[in-house]
Amino acid sequence: SRPAAAADRPAGAAAPLRVLLAEDTEMNRQLARILLARLGCEVDDAANGEQALAAMARGGYDLVLMDCMMPLMDGYEATRRWRAHEAAAGLPRLPVVALTASAVEGDRQRCLEAGMDDYLAKPFKLEEFSAAVRRAAGMAPAGAPP
């Protein structure tokens, strides 16, 4: 059994959003954890795409912040594999927000083609980060099965 996601909780419940932060750079993880804490989120982290996939498979997340460039397995591949798993298992779509240090033309499209739902270029401002988290939280499926 997995922890209840925000969509599983009764209306009015003040339970925090559960966020998986997949980021290989410790300083970036620390910054994102601080920002997520300010937003009242609970955070688990993964240092590479393989760890992120394992955590996502355990379940209980309302959204994933996925760095695009990580060792062992990058965020693009981790997201593609997760989307294939969701489709095969008939699972509701878990919102995935790309985090990337690259903001060149075509990056956003590459993220969307990999199955990511939104895109945030680093370095980002608190307002941009906060807006992306809120958008992704709004994408979480209502009444997703536990």
PDB file of C-alpha atoms in Angstrom:
ATOM      1  CA  SER A   1       0.000   0.000   0.000  1.00  0.00           C
ATOM      2  CA  ARG A   2       1.256   3.472  -0.787  1.00  0.00           C
ATOM      3  CA  PRO A   3       0.775   6.746   1.076  1.00  0.00           C
ATOM      4  CA  ALA A   4      -2.302   8.680   0.014  1.00  0.00           C
ATOM      5  CA  ALA A   5      -1.663  11.300  -2.642  1.00  0.00           C
ATOM      6  CA  ALA A   6      -3.266  14.731  -2.310  1.00  0.00           C
ATOM      7  CA  ALA A   7      -6.046  13.719  -4.703  1.00  0.00           C
ATOM      8  CA  ASP A   8      -6.926  10.785  -2.408  1.00  0.00           C
ATOM      9  CA  ARG A   9      -7.397  12.996   0.629  1.00  0.00           C
ATOM     10  CA  PRO A  10     -10.757  14.377   1.709  1.00  0.00           C
ATOM     11  CA  ALA A  11     -11.556  17.935   0.633  1.00  0.00           C
ATOM     12  CA  GLY A  12     -10.295  20.412   3.189  1.00  0.00           C
ATOM     13  CA  ALA A  13      -7.530  18.124   4.418  1.00  0.00           C
ATOM     14  CA  ALA A  14      -4.411  20.174   4.975  1.00  0.00           C
ATOM     15  CA  ALA A  15      -1.993  17.391   4.122  1.00  0.00           C
ATOM     16  CA  PRO A  16       1.061  18.640   2.237  1.00  0.00           C
ATOM     17  CA  LEU A  17       1.891  17.827  -1.353  1.00  0.00           C
ATOM     18  CA  ARG A  18       4.291  14.898  -1.678  1.00  0.00           C
ATOM     19  CA  VAL A  19       7.055  15.759  -4.137  1.00  0.00           C
ATOM     20  CA  LEU A  20       9.834  13.612  -5.561  1.00  0.00           C
ATOM     21  CA  LEU A  21      12.845  15.763  -6.401  1.00  0.00           C
ATOM     22  CA  ALA A  22      15.125  14.029  -8.925  1.00  0.00           C
ATOM     23  CA  GLU A  23      18.298  16.138  -9.101  1.00  0.00           C
ATOM     24  CA  ASP A  24      21.952  15.038  -9.118  1.00  0.00           C
ATOM     25  CA  THR A  25      23.528  18.248  -7.772  1.00  0.00           C
ATOM     26  CA  GLU A  26      23.422  18.533  -3.976  1.00  0.00           C
ATOM     27  CA  MET A  27      23.319  22.340  -3.984  1.00  0.00           C
ATOM     28  CA  ASN A  28      20.333  22.310  -6.367  1.00  0.00           C
ATOM     29  CA  ARG A  29      18.604  19.690  -4.193  1.00  0.00           C
ATOM     30  CA  GLN A  30      19.128  21.832  -1.099  1.00  0.00           C
ATOM     31  CA  LEU A  31      17.733  24.938  -2.804  1.00  0.00           C
ATOM     32  CA  ALA A  32      14.703  23.074  -4.170  1.00  0.00           C
ATOM     33  CA  ARG A  33      14.042  21.458  -0.761  1.00  0.00           C
ATOM     34  CA  ILE A  34      14.050  24.920   0.861  1.00  0.00           C
ATOM     35  CA  LEU A  35      11.644  26.292  -1.751  1.00  0.00           C
ATOM     36  CA  LEU A  36       9.376  23.243  -1.490  1.00  0.00           C
ATOM     37  CA  ALA A  37       9.363  23.506   2.311  1.00  0.00           C
ATOM     38  CA  ARG A  38       8.260  27.144   1.983  1.00  0.00           C
ATOM     39  CA  LEU A  39       5.375  25.864  -0.130  1.00  0.00           C
ATOM     40  CA  GLY A  40       4.477  23.341   2.573  1.00  0.00           C
ATOM     41  CA  CYS A  41       5.524  20.252   0.575  1.00  0.00           C
ATOM     42  CA  GLU A  42       6.963  16.970   1.806  1.00  0.00           C
ATOM     43  CA  VAL A  43      10.040  16.067  -0.251  1.00  0.00           C
ATOM     44  CA  ASP A  44      11.924  12.898  -1.069  1.00  0.00           C
ATOM     45  CA  ASP A  45      14.883  13.073  -3.388  1.00  0.00           C
ATOM     46  CA  ALA A  46      16.721  10.967  -5.899  1.00  0.00           C
ATOM     47  CA  ALA A  47      20.200  11.617  -7.297  1.00  0.00           C
ATOM     48  CA  ASN A  48      19.650   9.945 -10.685  1.00  0.00           C
ATOM     49  CA  GLY A  49      16.953   8.634 -12.985  1.00  0.00           C
ATOM     50  CA  GLU A  50      17.243   5.032 -11.744  1.00  0.00           C
ATOM     51  CA  GLN A  51      16.595   6.143  -8.144  1.00  0.00           C
ATOM     52  CA  ALA A  52      13.730   8.351  -9.364  1.00  0.00           C
ATOM     53  CA  LEU A  53      12.050   5.438 -11.190  1.00  0.00           C
ATOM     54  CA  ALA A  54      12.344   3.217  -8.106  1.00  0.00           C
ATOM     55  CA  ALA A  55      10.823   5.935  -5.895  1.00  0.00           C
ATOM     56  CA  MET A  56       8.012   6.599  -8.382  1.00  0.00           C
ATOM     57  CA  ALA A  57       7.226   2.868  -8.457  1.00  0.00           C
ATOM     58  CA  ARG A  58       6.816   2.895  -4.653  1.00  0.00           C
ATOM     59  CA  GLY A  59       4.121   5.528  -5.206  1.00  0.00           C
ATOM     60  CA  GLY A  60       2.542   8.207  -3.098  1.00  0.00           C
ATOM     61  CA  TYR A  61       3.771  11.269  -4.981  1.00  0.00           C
ATOM     62  CA  ASP A  62       1.631  14.143  -6.148  1.00  0.00           C
ATOM     63  CA  LEU A  63       4.304  15.386  -8.533  1.00  0.00           C
ATOM     64  CA  VAL A  64       7.888  14.892  -9.646  1.00  0.00           C
ATOM     65  CA  LEU A  65      10.513  17.567 -10.311  1.00  0.00           C
ATOM     66  CA  MET A  66      12.855  15.868 -12.788  1.00  0.00           C
ATOM     67  CA  ASP A  67      16.302  17.177 -13.677  1.00  0.00           C
ATOM     68  CA  CYS A  68      16.922  16.453 -17.355  1.00  0.00           C
ATOM     69  CA  MET A  69      20.657  15.731 -17.114  1.00  0.00           C
ATOM     70  CA  MET A  70      21.611  13.182 -14.440  1.00  0.00           C
ATOM     71  CA  PRO A  71      24.097  10.290 -14.278  1.00  0.00           C
ATOM     72  CA  LEU A  72      23.161   6.629 -14.890  1.00  0.00           C
ATOM     73  CA  MET A  73      19.803   7.564 -16.445  1.00  0.00           C
ATOM     74  CA  ASP A  74      18.785  11.063 -17.460  1.00  0.00           C
ATOM     75  CA  GLY A  75      15.414  12.628 -16.731  1.00  0.00           C
ATOM     76  CA  TYR A  76      14.221  12.211 -20.306  1.00  0.00           C
ATOM     77  CA  GLU A  77      14.718   8.435 -20.227  1.00  0.00           C
ATOM     78  CA  ALA A  78      13.335   8.093 -16.682  1.00  0.00           C
ATOM     79  CA  THR A  79      10.191   9.973 -17.710  1.00  0.00           C
ATOM     80  CA  ARG A  80       9.771   7.941 -20.930  1.00  0.00           C
ATOM     81  CA  ARG A  81      10.069   4.705 -18.948  1.00  0.00           C
ATOM     82  CA  TRP A  82       7.624   5.954 -16.302  1.00  0.00           C
ATOM     83  CA  ARG A  83       5.044   6.948 -18.942  1.00  0.00           C
ATOM     84  CA  ALA A  84       5.359   3.478 -20.518  1.00  0.00           C
ATOM     85  CA  HIS A  85       4.856   1.896 -17.071  1.00  0.00           C
ATOM     86  CA  GLU A  86       1.786   4.073 -16.393  1.00  0.00           C
ATOM     87  CA  ALA A  87       0.273   3.099 -19.762  1.00  0.00           C
ATOM     88  CA  ALA A  88       0.973  -0.627 -19.292  1.00  0.00           C
ATOM     89  CA  ALA A  89      -0.408  -0.656 -15.733  1.00  0.00           C
ATOM     90  CA  GLY A  90      -3.369   1.647 -16.421  1.00  0.00           C
ATOM     91  CA  LEU A  91      -2.149   4.156 -13.833  1.00  0.00           C
ATOM     92  CA  PRO A  92      -3.232   7.807 -13.703  1.00  0.00           C
ATOM     93  CA  ARG A  93      -0.695  10.289 -15.063  1.00  0.00           C
ATOM     94  CA  LEU A  94       1.780  11.552 -12.458  1.00  0.00           C
ATOM     95  CA  PRO A  95       2.714  15.180 -13.186  1.00  0.00           C
ATOM     96  CA  VAL A  96       6.419  15.570 -14.057  1.00  0.00           C
ATOM     97  CA  VAL A  97       8.068  19.001 -14.242  1.00  0.00           C
ATOM     98  CA  ALA A  98      11.388  19.182 -16.079  1.00  0.00           C
ATOM     99  CA  LEU A  99      14.246  21.042 -14.392  1.00  0.00           C
ATOM    100  CA  THR A 100      16.998  21.991 -16.796  1.00  0.00           C
ATOM    101  CA  ALA A 101      20.018  24.265 -16.847  1.00  0.00           C
ATOM    102  CA  SER A 102      19.641  24.557 -20.598  1.00  0.00           C
ATOM    103  CA  ALA A 103      17.164  27.040 -22.041  1.00  0.00           C
ATOM    104  CA  VAL A 104      17.968  26.729 -25.721  1.00  0.00           C
ATOM    105  CA  GLU A 105      15.349  26.530 -28.452  1.00  0.00           C
ATOM    106  CA  GLY A 106      13.906  23.034 -28.652  1.00  0.00           C
ATOM    107  CA  ASP A 107      14.526  22.031 -25.026  1.00  0.00           C
ATOM    108  CA  ARG A 108      10.907  22.561 -23.984  1.00  0.00           C
ATOM    109  CA  GLN A 109       9.724  20.445 -26.928  1.00  0.00           C
ATOM    110  CA  ARG A 110      12.219  17.700 -26.061  1.00  0.00           C
ATOM    111  CA  CYS A 111      10.866  17.654 -22.486  1.00  0.00           C
ATOM    112  CA  LEU A 112       7.258  17.427 -23.670  1.00  0.00           C
ATOM    113  CA  GLU A 113       8.142  14.670 -26.161  1.00  0.00           C
ATOM    114  CA  ALA A 114       9.709  12.673 -23.303  1.00  0.00           C
ATOM    115  CA  GLY A 115       6.378  12.895 -21.439  1.00  0.00           C
ATOM    116  CA  MET A 116       7.091  15.763 -19.064  1.00  0.00           C
ATOM    117  CA  ASP A 117       4.173  18.091 -18.323  1.00  0.00           C
ATOM    118  CA  ASP A 118       5.964  21.376 -17.662  1.00  0.00           C
ATOM    119  CA  TYR A 119       9.422  22.907 -17.907  1.00  0.00           C
ATOM    120  CA  LEU A 120      11.461  25.093 -15.573  1.00  0.00           C
ATOM    121  CA  ALA A 121      14.860  26.481 -16.609  1.00  0.00           C
ATOM    122  CA  LYS A 122      17.524  26.881 -13.894  1.00  0.00           C
ATOM    123  CA  PRO A 123      18.273  29.195 -12.261  1.00  0.00           C
ATOM    124  CA  PHE A 124      14.656  29.953 -11.485  1.00  0.00           C
ATOM    125  CA  LYS A 125      13.001  32.519  -9.269  1.00  0.00           C
ATOM    126  CA  LEU A 126      10.798  31.516  -6.336  1.00  0.00           C
ATOM    127  CA  GLU A 127       7.727  32.843  -8.168  1.00  0.00           C
ATOM    128  CA  GLU A 128       8.457  30.708 -11.279  1.00  0.00           C
ATOM    129  CA  PHE A 129       9.180  27.642  -9.154  1.00  0.00           C
ATOM    130  CA  SER A 130       6.078  28.130  -7.036  1.00  0.00           C
ATOM    131  CA  ALA A 131       3.868  28.622 -10.123  1.00  0.00           C
ATOM    132  CA  ALA A 132       5.233  25.427 -11.737  1.00  0.00           C
ATOM    133  CA  VAL A 133       4.589  23.402  -8.556  1.00  0.00           C
ATOM    134  CA  ARG A 134       1.036  24.758  -8.306  1.00  0.00           C
ATOM    135  CA  ARG A 135       0.343  24.018 -11.992  1.00  0.00           C
ATOM    136  CA  ALA A 136       1.640  20.465 -11.591  1.00  0.00           C
ATOM    137  CA  ALA A 137      -0.344  19.936  -8.387  1.00  0.00           C
ATOM    138  CA  GLY A 138      -3.454  20.968 -10.301  1.00  0.00           C
ATOM    139  CA  MET A 139      -2.698  18.235 -12.880  1.00  0.00           C
ATOM    140  CA  ALA A 140      -2.714  15.462 -10.265  1.00  0.00           C
ATOM    141  CA  PRO A 141      -5.609  13.106 -11.059  1.00  0.00           C
ATOM    142  CA  ALA A 142      -8.659  13.522  -8.845  1.00  0.00           C
ATOM    143  CA  GLY A 143      -9.674  10.350  -7.039  1.00  0.00           C
ATOM    144  CA  ALA A 144      -6.626   8.391  -8.151  1.00  0.00           C
ATOM    145  CA  PRO A 145      -6.786   4.872  -6.711  1.00  0.00           C
ATOM    146  CA  PRO A 146      -4.480   4.254  -3.736  1.00  0.00           C
TER     147      PRO A 146
END
